[in-house]
Amino acid sequence: MNLRALVLLVCILVTFYLRQARGQKPERIDSLKRELHRATADTQRVKILFDISMKYWNFEPDSAMAYAVASLEKAKAIQYTKGHADALLHIGRLKRDQDNTAEALHEMFEALKLYRGMSDKVQIANALNDISIVYANSNDLEKSLEYFKQSLTIFQEMGDEKGESYALNNIGIIYQDLGNEAMAKEYFLKSLRIKEKNNDLYGISRGYSNLGSISENNKQWDEALLYYFKADTIFEKTKDLQGQSINFAAIARIKEKQGKLVEAIRFGIFALEKGKEVKALSAMAKASKLLALLEEKRSNYKTSLVYQKLYNDVADSLHNETNRANLEELKARFNLEEKEREIVLLKKDQELQQARLESRNIITYSLIAGIAMLSLVIGLLYYAFHTTRSKKNSLALKNEEIEKQKDDLDKLNKEKDRFFSILSHDLRSPLNSLKGFSYLLTEHVDSLTTEELMMMRTKIDNSLDNLTELINNILEWSMTSSHKRKWTFDKINTVALIQKNIALYHGMAESKGIKLLFNPTDEHYGYGDYYAIDTVVRNLLSNSIKFSHTNTEVYISVRSEENTLLISVKDQGVGIPYEIQEKLFTLNENVRQPGTNNEKGTGLGLTLCKELICENKGDIHVKSIPGEGSEFIVAIPEYTQYAESHTTTELHLNRY
């Protein structure tokens, strides 16, 4: 049997395994969820939550992250170190898949510290292996190879064949990136033999993909396709959508090199669809870029342009975190929107002029026809009258539309002016403070006492905290108001979310002698965008601390009421004058007031909270008595189909 016949056979097997494997993972997840409900031991619940996260990993990353975080919180609450470390390592893997390299490394290094404290050699090797992958993805190949070889040595000493096979495979990838394909293939084959021995489907699929890449680099097209189709069979069986997306892209590349553009495009589309299902931005970027080039080769320039635009959008999403904090970019965006609206108005004006011209032409033609053919005068006059009335109605509608757009533009301009007025004031204040402290430290540091230096440090920290809070709110407000924010609505553990933010602001509250009190009696789950609700809770906690008197208490609570979750933040502070309570949630610089220690408010926080809560189909309102304190109450939909879940530790691999 030649290679072409083998490729055809593999294609048939793909179809067979697709039918056999469909539904296996969801069934296993449902089984784990039932186990979770029956579990009575806390450590058992931690492990099941972890296992559920692992099952969701490659086809529902958001659910995988939610269950991993739940496992982490439960492990920390019961001081279960092994579960704590396993959850941290898995969260690091998930963040690595999201191209969040910095946070991924942080989580992995924290897990490595815990494993070393427990002398857990197997998990130490696993953590080193995952850290090596992050270094490899950031092109630090020599450091990556060093960590991989450390993990390989540990796996071999422990007799852990699975870990050994993954380390061998990863070392092969590094050698391939370094250009030593002979050494790379040797390691890939060693790894694959161990995986096939242990029937490790996840590892076998990666092994076939890597061997396919070696054949592809050597232009052995049929052999490469054979490996890629073998890999796809297993990806389909294990429902590994991310691996399948990258694998389809590789098949598309080979089809292109064989001159089979139609087939190449078909596999490229498969790659893009699989990447979209799991929100794998890197895979989507590769697939859309490839499709743009393929359509251009077929002279389908319009379709190519669509894929190129998709590629640009995905690439922007990958790098957006480092760019969107630029204030001048915000100004440019507002200016661009204004120009676009002006262009729309000009187009409408042109349409009006064209409509008037058409109306005059109709009347002129009607008169000429009346003079030439008297017998048709009545019919032509009626036609002219009817047509003119329709045009006038159309003009009236267009005029109303233009007036509405002008009103919208005026509103946008006023909102923009208020925004930049608030922004310039609030940026200037902390920056001036930092500049003043810098001058004192530079010119008079020798004359300052230790107490004065500590006081200045506290004030510098406060200025930096205010500046950080302002920048975070600017970014959130910008993405929300420009309608470019991507909303992800899902189940939210509000108790865990509140506890996380209480830990974040514990230091600020303690510096003022304020106690943050939160004593939930049960878990409460809401439905909405996690990051939006997190931003709202963060702003409300920050405000409550700013406007509370020293040595008082802030009460945080969450309760369910008629399919609605109510989150309350209540302080014993200065309160809010009645005349400005209705203006709190607007961009109005006249409603701001300093905190009890003269802290500066950002002016954007409550406006941002209102917009985010409205987008989440909720509401926010305030109860306040001047001089006695304030209570802010946030209402969001309750997650009514509650089902808890889990996580194990399984190695998440390389670049595929």
XYZ file of C-alpha atoms in Angstrom:
656
model
C 0.000 0.000 0.000
C 1.547 3.342 -1.045
C 1.373 6.600 0.945
C -1.543 8.028 -1.070
C -3.657 4.964 -0.258
C -2.730 5.308 3.406
C -3.833 8.952 3.411
C -7.209 7.921 1.941
C -7.575 5.222 4.611
C -6.857 7.733 7.380
C -9.546 10.078 5.985
C -12.087 7.241 6.257
C -10.966 6.522 9.813
C -11.443 10.207 10.730
C -15.120 9.959 9.829
C -15.515 6.731 11.805
C -13.893 8.082 14.974
C -15.881 11.320 14.714
C -19.095 9.363 15.068
C -17.755 7.123 17.836
C -16.251 9.887 19.986
C -19.044 12.463 19.791
C -20.467 13.136 23.220
C -17.879 11.165 25.259
C -16.396 14.190 27.069
C -19.727 15.828 27.966
C -20.905 12.484 29.360
C -17.766 12.213 31.514
C -18.215 15.810 32.719
C -21.832 15.136 33.696
C -20.662 12.067 35.618
C -18.059 14.134 37.487
C -20.660 16.776 38.342
C -22.877 14.098 39.842
C -19.893 12.880 41.877
C -19.352 16.447 43.076
C -22.905 16.673 44.436
C -22.436 13.405 46.302
C -18.976 14.278 47.674
C -18.802 14.988 51.404
C -15.049 15.448 52.005
C -13.568 18.862 51.148
C -10.410 17.401 49.624
C -12.532 15.169 47.394
C -14.489 18.219 46.168
C -11.209 20.015 45.352
C -10.048 17.059 43.239
C -13.373 16.704 41.400
C -13.472 20.441 40.598
C -9.948 20.088 39.188
C -10.923 17.028 37.100
C -13.897 18.887 35.563
C -11.614 21.775 34.610
C -9.258 19.325 32.898
C -12.143 17.822 30.898
C -13.243 21.291 29.729
C -9.675 22.314 28.857
C -9.427 22.105 25.090
C -13.010 22.793 24.053
C -14.528 25.192 26.638
C -11.607 27.247 28.065
C -13.855 29.670 29.978
C -15.514 26.816 31.851
C -12.113 25.236 32.438
C -10.859 28.470 34.045
C -13.997 28.832 36.200
C -13.667 25.338 37.653
C -9.890 25.707 38.119
C -10.440 28.914 40.126
C -13.171 27.184 42.162
C -10.756 24.324 42.932
C -8.061 26.830 43.959
C -10.375 28.770 46.290
C -11.671 25.601 47.947
C -8.109 24.237 48.415
C -6.922 27.521 49.953
C -9.948 27.650 52.261
C -9.174 24.205 53.730
C -5.355 24.698 53.540
C -4.958 21.712 51.189
C -1.454 22.390 49.806
C -1.432 19.679 47.101
C -4.787 20.846 45.693
C -3.619 24.480 45.958
C -0.473 23.766 43.909
C -2.268 21.628 41.296
C -4.896 24.321 40.703
C -2.236 27.058 40.425
C -0.270 25.058 37.844
C -3.390 24.350 35.786
C -4.491 28.023 35.886
C -1.004 28.892 34.629
C -1.498 26.497 31.704
C -4.869 28.040 30.850
C -3.406 31.567 30.952
C -0.547 30.365 28.743
C -3.106 29.165 26.188
C -4.640 32.677 26.316
C -1.169 34.189 25.522
C -1.097 35.786 28.988
C 2.584 34.881 29.425
C 3.467 37.022 32.439
C 0.571 35.806 34.622
C 1.069 32.216 33.411
C 4.709 32.218 34.586
C 3.710 33.756 37.927
C 1.155 31.009 38.633
C 3.589 28.264 37.555
C 6.478 29.544 39.704
C 4.145 29.769 42.726
C 3.060 26.157 42.119
C 6.727 25.092 41.791
C 7.516 26.625 45.200
C 4.691 24.634 46.820
C 5.760 21.373 45.143
C 9.361 21.878 46.294
C 8.092 22.524 49.810
C 6.280 19.160 49.655
C 9.257 17.420 47.929
C 6.815 16.202 45.252
C 9.333 15.272 42.563
C 6.794 14.275 39.917
C 4.940 17.574 40.150
C 8.224 19.493 40.344
C 9.103 17.937 36.997
C 5.645 18.743 35.612
C 5.955 22.381 36.706
C 9.462 22.657 35.193
C 8.077 21.183 31.978
C 5.262 23.764 31.799
C 7.622 26.637 32.642
C 9.899 25.448 29.829
C 6.979 25.656 27.392
C 6.390 29.314 28.309
C 10.087 30.079 27.773
C 9.954 28.294 24.411
C 6.887 30.259 23.312
C 8.762 33.494 24.103
C 11.803 32.304 22.048
C 14.125 31.864 25.046
C 15.137 28.471 23.646
C 18.353 27.829 25.588
C 16.649 28.456 28.957
C 13.694 26.343 27.857
C 15.989 23.434 26.906
C 17.698 23.664 30.303
C 14.381 23.339 32.200
C 13.134 20.533 29.922
C 16.270 18.480 30.552
C 15.901 18.994 34.318
C 12.331 17.707 34.168
C 13.382 14.745 31.957
C 16.018 13.676 34.494
C 13.478 13.766 37.341
C 10.849 11.808 35.358
C 13.417 9.129 34.487
C 14.597 8.857 38.105
C 10.983 8.449 39.285
C 10.101 5.939 36.566
C 7.262 8.224 35.364
C 6.932 7.154 31.729
C 4.195 9.633 30.871
C 6.192 12.579 32.169
C 9.305 11.251 30.444
C 7.479 11.015 27.092
C 6.258 14.613 27.326
C 9.696 15.933 28.263
C 11.264 14.020 25.354
C 8.687 15.475 22.972
C 9.272 19.021 24.209
C 13.057 18.704 23.927
C 12.484 17.577 20.334
C 10.490 20.757 19.664
C 13.314 22.936 21.012
C 15.865 21.136 18.828
C 13.562 21.655 15.848
C 13.337 25.388 16.601
C 17.137 25.461 16.875
C 17.354 23.952 13.369
C 18.603 20.474 14.380
C 15.842 18.391 12.766
C 17.715 15.084 12.969
C 17.983 15.396 16.752
C 14.377 16.633 16.924
C 13.054 13.579 15.057
C 15.063 11.241 17.301
C 13.430 12.712 20.433
C 9.944 12.739 18.829
C 10.194 9.021 18.003
C 11.438 8.134 21.510
C 8.505 10.062 22.967
C 5.943 8.488 20.610
C 7.034 4.921 21.420
C 6.378 5.503 25.144
C 2.991 7.182 24.463
C 1.838 4.345 22.177
C 2.910 1.824 24.817
C 0.704 3.568 27.406
C -2.141 4.410 24.958
C -1.748 8.135 25.789
C -4.080 9.574 23.133
C -3.368 13.196 24.005
C 0.390 12.664 23.720
C 0.145 10.476 20.610
C -1.778 13.197 18.744
C 0.963 15.746 19.546
C 3.645 13.243 18.531
C 2.070 12.700 15.119
C 1.731 16.460 14.611
C 5.387 17.050 15.434
C 6.583 14.272 13.136
C 4.357 15.749 10.431
C 6.094 19.102 10.839
C 9.510 17.430 10.306
C 8.266 15.802 7.076
C 6.690 19.099 5.986
C 9.974 20.966 6.477
C 11.709 18.329 4.325
C 8.979 18.706 1.613
C 7.855 15.095 2.060
C 4.225 16.056 1.481
C 2.547 12.622 1.457
C 4.359 11.480 4.595
C 3.504 14.764 6.358
C -0.180 14.394 5.424
C -0.202 10.845 6.753
C 1.059 12.033 10.151
C -1.338 15.018 10.243
C -4.384 12.882 9.389
C -3.380 10.355 12.066
C -3.189 13.240 14.549
C -6.591 14.573 13.463
C -8.209 11.197 14.079
C -7.143 11.371 17.718
C -7.928 15.102 18.096
C -11.493 14.338 16.982
C -11.755 11.390 19.334
C -10.543 13.409 22.357
C -12.474 16.549 21.287
C -9.223 18.553 21.398
C -10.453 21.514 19.301
C -7.388 23.696 19.782
C -5.006 20.963 18.614
C -7.368 20.183 15.738
C -7.367 23.828 14.610
C -3.564 24.011 14.376
C -3.438 20.579 12.713
C -5.975 21.595 10.016
C -3.881 24.691 9.293
C -0.833 22.462 8.714
C -2.838 20.266 6.281
C -3.975 23.418 4.458
C -0.341 24.535 4.046
C 0.613 21.227 2.441
C -2.412 21.240 0.126
C -1.336 24.697 -1.022
C 2.206 23.499 -1.732
C 0.721 20.615 -3.755
C -1.210 23.162 -5.831
C -4.608 22.058 -4.445
C -5.931 25.487 -3.497
C -9.595 24.481 -3.146
C -8.724 21.718 -0.650
C -6.280 24.029 1.120
C -9.029 26.623 1.625
C -11.443 23.962 2.892
C -8.990 22.824 5.579
C -8.124 26.448 6.375
C -11.811 27.130 7.065
C -11.939 24.026 9.311
C -8.940 25.407 11.223
C -10.587 28.815 11.685
C -13.910 27.336 12.859
C -12.234 25.093 15.458
C -10.139 28.005 16.728
C -13.256 30.150 17.112
C -15.042 27.437 19.133
C -12.388 27.564 21.874
C -11.468 31.261 21.437
C -7.834 30.300 20.660
C -6.587 33.659 19.342
C -3.205 32.366 18.132
C -4.828 29.558 16.153
C -7.447 31.959 14.717
C -4.707 34.379 13.662
C -2.745 31.648 11.851
C -5.832 30.312 10.086
C -7.192 33.720 8.973
C -3.756 34.822 7.712
C -3.393 31.595 5.729
C -6.907 31.922 4.232
C -6.196 35.507 3.182
C -3.088 34.364 1.255
C -4.916 31.399 -0.325
C -7.863 33.522 -1.513
C -5.442 36.090 -2.909
C -3.756 33.338 -4.944
C -7.180 32.471 -6.391
C -7.706 36.181 -7.221
C -10.655 36.300 -4.790
C -9.524 39.669 -3.491
C -12.724 40.578 -1.679
C -12.744 37.304 0.276
C -9.021 37.682 0.913
C -9.637 41.153 2.316
C -12.294 39.788 4.701
C -9.861 37.202 6.089
C -7.078 39.798 6.273
C -9.369 42.085 8.313
C -10.211 39.171 10.629
C -6.495 38.485 11.040
C -5.866 42.143 11.887
C -8.672 42.140 14.469
C -7.384 38.960 16.129
C -3.790 40.241 16.077
C -4.986 43.476 17.674
C -6.707 41.469 20.414
C -3.455 39.592 21.098
C -1.484 42.804 21.596
C -4.211 45.128 22.867
C -3.169 45.044 26.533
C 0.013 47.058 25.906
C -1.556 49.668 23.620
C -4.896 50.706 24.994
C -3.487 52.650 27.982
C -2.262 55.419 25.639
C -4.325 58.554 26.262
C -3.509 60.122 22.899
C -4.954 57.038 21.212
C -8.203 57.611 23.094
C -8.325 61.189 21.822
C -7.594 60.088 18.259
C -10.420 57.549 18.446
C -12.903 60.199 19.548
C -11.749 62.506 16.740
C -12.126 59.696 14.218
C -15.671 58.977 15.355
C -16.551 62.652 14.952
C -15.141 62.708 11.421
C -17.039 59.558 10.516
C -20.285 61.150 11.714
C -19.508 64.285 9.669
C -19.004 62.097 6.606
C -22.393 60.453 7.236
C -24.047 63.895 7.445
C -22.396 64.987 4.193
C -23.616 61.831 2.459
C -27.146 62.488 3.692
C -26.949 66.055 2.392
C -25.854 64.776 -1.022
C -28.759 62.348 -1.041
C -31.145 65.230 -0.297
C -29.767 67.305 -3.160
C -30.004 64.334 -5.497
C -33.603 63.738 -4.411
C -34.487 67.407 -5.106
C -32.875 67.181 -8.522
C -34.862 64.053 -9.318
C -38.046 65.803 -8.201
C -37.383 68.769 -10.520
C -36.619 66.426 -13.409
C -39.895 64.585 -12.886
C -41.870 67.846 -12.967
C -39.991 69.028 -16.079
C -40.610 65.782 -17.913
C -44.259 65.896 -16.910
C -44.696 69.409 -18.383
C -42.960 68.478 -21.642
C -45.091 65.370 -21.964
C -48.236 67.446 -21.222
C -47.441 69.904 -24.004
C -46.672 67.134 -26.472
C -49.566 64.873 -25.580
C -52.592 66.735 -24.231
C -54.592 63.542 -23.908
C -52.187 62.260 -21.256
C -52.076 65.467 -19.197
C -54.361 64.225 -16.402
C -52.498 60.934 -15.986
C -49.087 62.580 -16.085
C -50.086 65.286 -13.562
C -51.379 62.638 -11.185
C -48.164 60.671 -11.575
C -46.070 63.788 -10.933
C -48.139 64.701 -7.853
C -47.945 61.183 -6.399
C -44.209 60.876 -7.008
C -43.473 64.312 -5.587
C -45.408 63.530 -2.402
C -43.454 60.288 -1.926
C -40.200 62.159 -2.374
C -41.277 64.798 0.131
C -42.148 62.102 2.654
C -38.763 60.506 2.055
C -37.055 63.878 2.479
C -38.933 64.497 5.711
C -37.819 61.148 7.106
C -34.231 61.807 6.103
C -34.366 65.265 7.684
C -35.574 63.708 10.944
C -32.778 61.153 10.780
C -30.196 63.910 10.203
C -31.532 65.930 13.132
C -31.296 62.874 15.372
C -27.715 62.234 14.245
C -26.851 65.887 14.930
C -28.292 65.557 18.437
C -26.275 62.372 18.972
C -23.135 64.129 17.756
C -23.735 67.081 20.101
C -24.284 64.677 22.989
C -21.087 62.795 22.112
C -19.100 66.054 21.941
C -20.398 67.194 25.329
C -19.672 63.809 26.882
C -16.184 63.850 25.341
C -15.517 67.366 26.734
C -16.660 66.314 30.211
C -14.557 63.163 29.974
C -11.350 64.978 29.064
C -12.048 67.686 31.643
C -12.309 65.066 34.385
C -9.382 63.132 32.950
C -7.023 66.147 32.807
C -7.897 67.132 36.399
C -7.560 63.645 37.871
C -4.332 62.817 36.022
C -2.733 66.114 36.995
C -3.348 65.740 40.748
C -1.460 62.442 41.444
C 1.260 63.299 38.915
C 1.885 66.691 40.578
C 2.051 64.945 43.969
C 4.591 62.436 42.653
C 6.625 65.246 41.079
C 6.683 67.164 44.382
C 7.753 64.121 46.386
C 10.443 63.335 43.789
C 11.848 66.867 44.183
C 11.915 66.571 48.006
C 13.634 63.190 47.889
C 16.196 64.440 45.347
C 17.050 67.783 46.936
C 16.430 67.284 50.660
C 16.720 63.567 51.391
C 19.555 64.118 53.908
C 17.464 66.515 55.979
C 14.374 64.273 56.193
C 13.738 62.127 59.257
C 12.773 58.452 59.077
C 9.195 59.324 60.103
C 8.982 61.938 57.324
C 10.325 59.484 54.766
C 7.777 56.852 55.826
C 4.987 59.463 55.617
C 6.155 60.448 52.122
C 6.254 56.777 51.087
C 2.639 56.365 52.250
C 1.569 59.416 50.257
C 3.476 58.227 47.167
C 1.731 54.833 47.468
C -1.645 56.593 47.735
C -0.897 58.715 44.652
C 0.146 55.613 42.690
C -2.977 53.725 43.858
C -5.180 56.645 42.701
C -3.346 56.795 39.362
C -3.677 53.013 38.860
C -7.383 53.098 39.725
C -7.928 56.003 37.311
C -6.112 54.260 34.432
C -8.029 51.003 35.018
C -11.343 52.893 34.974
C -10.318 54.861 31.834
C -9.559 51.614 29.993
C -12.804 49.952 31.104
C -14.871 53.050 30.253
C -13.175 53.372 26.865
C -13.859 49.766 25.820
C -17.462 49.900 27.067
C -18.411 53.263 25.542
C -16.816 52.429 22.165
C -18.793 49.148 21.975
C -15.539 47.270 21.250
C -15.573 45.274 24.468
C -16.108 41.541 24.015
C -18.632 40.390 26.618
C -18.461 36.867 28.006
C -21.585 36.015 29.989
C -21.274 32.993 32.236
C -21.827 31.701 35.736
C -20.056 33.851 38.404
C -19.219 32.796 41.950
C -19.976 36.169 43.566
C -18.739 35.067 47.000
C -15.291 34.182 45.603
C -15.253 37.397 43.571
C -16.024 39.556 46.636
C -13.466 37.712 48.762
C -10.813 38.295 46.106
C -11.478 42.051 46.111
C -11.565 42.218 49.921
C -8.076 40.665 49.928
C -6.993 43.240 47.313
C -8.113 46.215 49.456
C -7.288 44.772 52.867
C -4.067 46.809 53.125
C -5.781 50.096 52.180
C -8.546 49.505 54.718
C -6.138 48.478 57.463
C -4.127 51.707 56.984
C -7.271 53.654 58.011
C -8.280 51.241 60.784
C -11.319 50.116 58.762
C -12.681 46.549 59.008
C -14.105 44.916 55.878
C -16.864 42.555 57.081
C -18.224 39.810 54.788
C -19.793 36.674 56.245
C -21.640 34.718 53.553
C -23.801 31.867 54.757
C -23.981 30.137 51.379
C -22.545 30.258 47.857
C -24.326 32.662 45.473
C -23.965 32.504 41.704
C -24.782 35.317 39.334
C -24.907 35.439 35.558
C -22.921 38.052 33.667
C -19.481 39.154 32.468
C -16.998 38.266 35.210
C -14.568 41.116 34.527
C -17.355 43.711 34.418
C -18.828 42.637 37.781
C -15.302 42.437 39.217
C -14.670 46.067 38.148
C -17.919 47.229 39.783
C -17.176 45.505 43.107
C -13.613 46.840 43.066
C -14.796 50.450 42.560
C -17.460 50.216 45.279
C -15.002 48.780 47.821
C -12.433 51.470 46.985
C -15.038 54.243 47.388
C -16.337 52.843 50.683
C -12.804 52.895 52.146
C -12.120 56.419 50.858
C -15.265 57.919 52.360
C -15.297 55.964 55.645
C -14.126 57.455 58.931
C -11.167 55.795 60.626
C -11.847 52.894 63.001
C -15.248 52.120 61.428
C -16.617 49.112 59.549
C -17.663 48.413 55.962
C -20.306 45.711 55.512
C -20.417 43.661 52.322
C -23.231 41.210 51.704
C -24.809 39.185 48.896
C -28.280 37.699 48.880
C -30.806 36.198 46.473
C -34.188 37.799 45.851
C -36.623 36.690 43.091
C -34.009 35.374 40.618
C -31.834 38.436 41.301
C -28.570 38.668 43.233
C -28.170 41.790 45.366
C -24.590 42.799 46.269
C -24.454 45.480 48.994
C -21.492 47.624 50.107
C -22.387 49.736 53.174
C -20.061 52.149 54.980
C -20.207 54.411 58.047
C -18.685 57.392 56.310
C -19.470 60.961 55.365
C -22.587 60.162 53.346
C -23.748 61.897 50.164
C -25.743 65.157 50.013
C -29.282 64.568 48.738
C -28.947 67.140 45.940
C -26.141 65.220 44.210
C -27.272 61.618 44.749
C -29.159 61.551 41.426
C -26.058 62.831 39.590
C -23.630 60.221 40.952
C -23.799 57.935 37.937
C -23.091 60.603 35.296
C -19.930 62.292 34.000
C -20.444 65.365 36.174
C -17.331 66.776 37.817
C -19.451 68.822 40.262
C -20.542 65.765 42.267
C -17.089 64.667 43.406
C -15.953 65.113 46.998
C -12.698 64.201 48.791
C -12.388 61.178 51.088
C -12.094 61.305 54.862
C -8.296 61.447 54.533
C -8.567 63.871 51.615
C -8.278 61.008 49.084
C -9.035 62.003 45.520
C -11.927 60.394 43.659
C -11.414 59.453 39.985
C -14.731 60.915 38.847
C -15.295 57.963 36.501
C -15.843 55.026 38.854
C -19.587 55.241 39.468
C -20.333 56.230 35.844
C -18.372 53.157 34.723
C -20.198 50.973 37.272
C -23.582 52.122 35.937
C -22.646 51.389 32.307
C -21.165 47.960 33.112
C -24.160 46.897 35.203
C -26.622 48.048 32.504
C -24.722 45.964 29.925
C -25.152 42.986 32.283
C -28.951 43.506 32.452
C -28.736 44.738 36.023
C -29.047 47.948 38.022
C -27.230 49.955 40.709
C -28.606 52.468 43.185
C -27.578 54.276 46.353
C -29.086 54.840 49.805
C -27.329 57.549 51.775
C -27.885 59.829 54.760
C -25.398 62.745 54.952
C -23.111 62.344 57.949
C -24.154 58.706 58.613
C -22.884 56.731 55.635
C -23.881 55.254 52.281
C -25.034 51.905 50.888
C -24.590 50.968 47.234
C -26.689 48.058 46.015
C -25.911 46.196 42.773
C -28.536 43.915 41.218
C -27.550 41.288 38.624
C -29.388 38.229 37.245
C -29.021 35.094 39.351
C -27.601 31.949 37.762
C -30.623 29.673 38.161
C -29.201 26.437 36.716
C -26.515 25.976 39.376
C -24.197 22.982 39.054
C -20.880 22.739 40.856
C -17.717 21.100 39.566
C -13.868 19.983 39.573
C -10.079 19.302 38.387
C -6.600 16.212 38.301
C -3.303 16.996 37.275
C -2.499 16.162 33.712
C 0.306 17.634 31.667
C -0.612 20.338 29.167
C 1.936 20.408 26.439
C 3.821 22.312 23.863
C 2.983 24.786 21.148
C 0.408 22.450 19.518
